[in-house]
Amino acid sequence: MAGTVQRGESRARPGGPPPVLPGRLPGVGHVPRMLKDPFAFLASLPKETEVSTVYIGRRPIYFLTSHRLVRSVLTGESGAFTRGLVFEKAAKVFGQGIIVSDGEQHRRNRRLVQPAFHHQKIERYVEIMRSVVEERSSAWTAGRPFVLNAETHETAVEVLTRTLFRADLADRAAEDVKRAFPGIVAGITAQALYPYPWMEKLPLPVNRRYERSAALFHDVVKAVIAEQRMSSGQDDSLLGTLINARDEDDTFSEEQLRDETVTMLVAGAETVSTTLAWFFHELARNPQVERRLVEELRTGLGDRPISFQDFHKLPYTAAAINEVVRLHHPNWFLSRRAVSAVDLGDHRIPAGAEVAFSLSTMHRDPEVFGDPLRFDPDRWLDGRTDDLPRSAYLPFGVGKHKCIGDTYALAELTVSIACIARRWTLTHQPGTRVREVPWTTVQPANLVMVAQPRPGA
C-alpha cells in the first residue's frame, strides 16, 4: 500500500522503479541543480509519486517526499535498512559511535550511553549550561555587531566540553575542538555529494582538511580520556559516566569511548548551535513573539536563574522551540540503505539502493502545516497539533536511531534562550539579508546581529 514499506519478492501489485527527476546531466546527474539551490531542488520533487530518482553522478538516490514513507523507513521492519551514505562518509570522524553504528553494535552502544542522559544527569548539566551561557553573553558589547551563529557555536562547544570532560581539561579541549570543526563539517558534506567515490581520495583542499581535522579531533579526545581515567574521586561528567558504564559486565573499549565522545561533540554542538541561531533570528523578525516569550520568562522565573525544575513553567518557550525546529530543522539531507529489494509506496527499490529524505523540507509541507514558512509558536499550543499525523513532525527522528541526546539538547536550548532573552534584545544589523545554506546542517549565512541591554534586566 502507498505510504508503507514492503520487503521481499512477493508484492500485491507490479510496482516499477521511481521516475527520474527531469534535468539530469551526463556524468554529474542532478548535482549542479542540488548545489545551486538545495531547498528549491527538494521542493521541486513531485509529491504525487512519493519517491523520485535523483542522480549524484551515475549513482541513483531515491528521494522520499511522503512523511508517512519517511516514518515507515525509520521505524519499519528491523533490518530493512541500514545507515546510509551520509553516515558512511561521517565514519572517518565518528568511527562506530552511536550516530553511525548499526545493528547489534548500535543497540549495545545505546544501552551503555543511555545512563549519561538520565534526567538526574540533565539536572546537573543545566547548572553548567547556565554558567557557560551567562559567562559568554555577559561579555557581549552593547551596540557592536557580531556573527550570531559563530557565537552560538563557540558557546555550544564550551557547554559540551564542560559537561563532557573534567573541569580542568575542558577549556584546553574546547579550543582544539573549535579549530577542527570547520574542516569536519565541510568534509562530510562534500564527500556525500561527490559524483564519484574516487574523488574522496583526490588531494583536494577540502579532503585534506577533513583528514587533518578528524585526526586532531581523535587525538584531543584520546588524550582527554587518558587523563580523565587517571583522576580519582567522583566524576559526574558525561565522559566519566561513559568510562564507568556497565551493562552485563560489558564496557566501552578505548576506541569506542573515543568514538562516542567525538560523536557527542560534533553532533551535539552543530545541531544545538544552529537551532539557537535561527531562534534569535526569528525572534528579531517577530517582536510580538519576543514580547510574549520575555513576559513568560519574567513571570515564570522572577529574578531567579533558570533551573531544570522551571522548564514546565515555560510552555510558550517550549512552543517557540518546537516551531524553530520545525521551520529550520538542521537536517536537510539524511539517508538509509536498503538491505534487500523493498517496495516504497508504489515503487520497487533494489537491494543496496540509497533512500534519502529531508526533514527540513518535510516540516514545511503546506498540506500539513498551514502557511508553513510563517514562524508561529501558537501552532503548538491549545491542542492545535492533536490531529497532526505522527509522521509529520520528527524533530529528533524516530525509531531505533532516534537522537539519544534529545532531552539534553532541549535543556540547552531552553537554558540558553532564558539566559540571553532576559538580558539582551537582539536585532539584525541594518542591511542584513540572512540566507539558508545547507551544509551538514542548515546554517544561517550573514546572520549579523546587534545586542542591546533589555530594559529592566
GROMACS .gro file of C-alpha atoms in nm, residues 83 128 178 213 222 242 268 308 314 388 410:
model
   11
   83ARG     CA    1   2.268   0.360   0.784
  128ILE     CA    2   2.688   2.405   3.376
  178LYS     CA    3   3.664   2.469   1.772
  213SER     CA    4   4.056   1.781   1.134
  222LYS     CA    5   4.213   1.025   2.325
  242LEU     CA    6   3.074   0.654   2.985
  268GLY     CA    7   2.564   1.798   1.977
  308PHE     CA    8   1.569   2.220   3.549
  314LEU     CA    9   0.759   2.784   3.021
  388LEU     CA   10  -0.117   1.621   1.339
  410LEU     CA   11   1.612   2.077   2.462
   0.00000   0.00000   0.00000
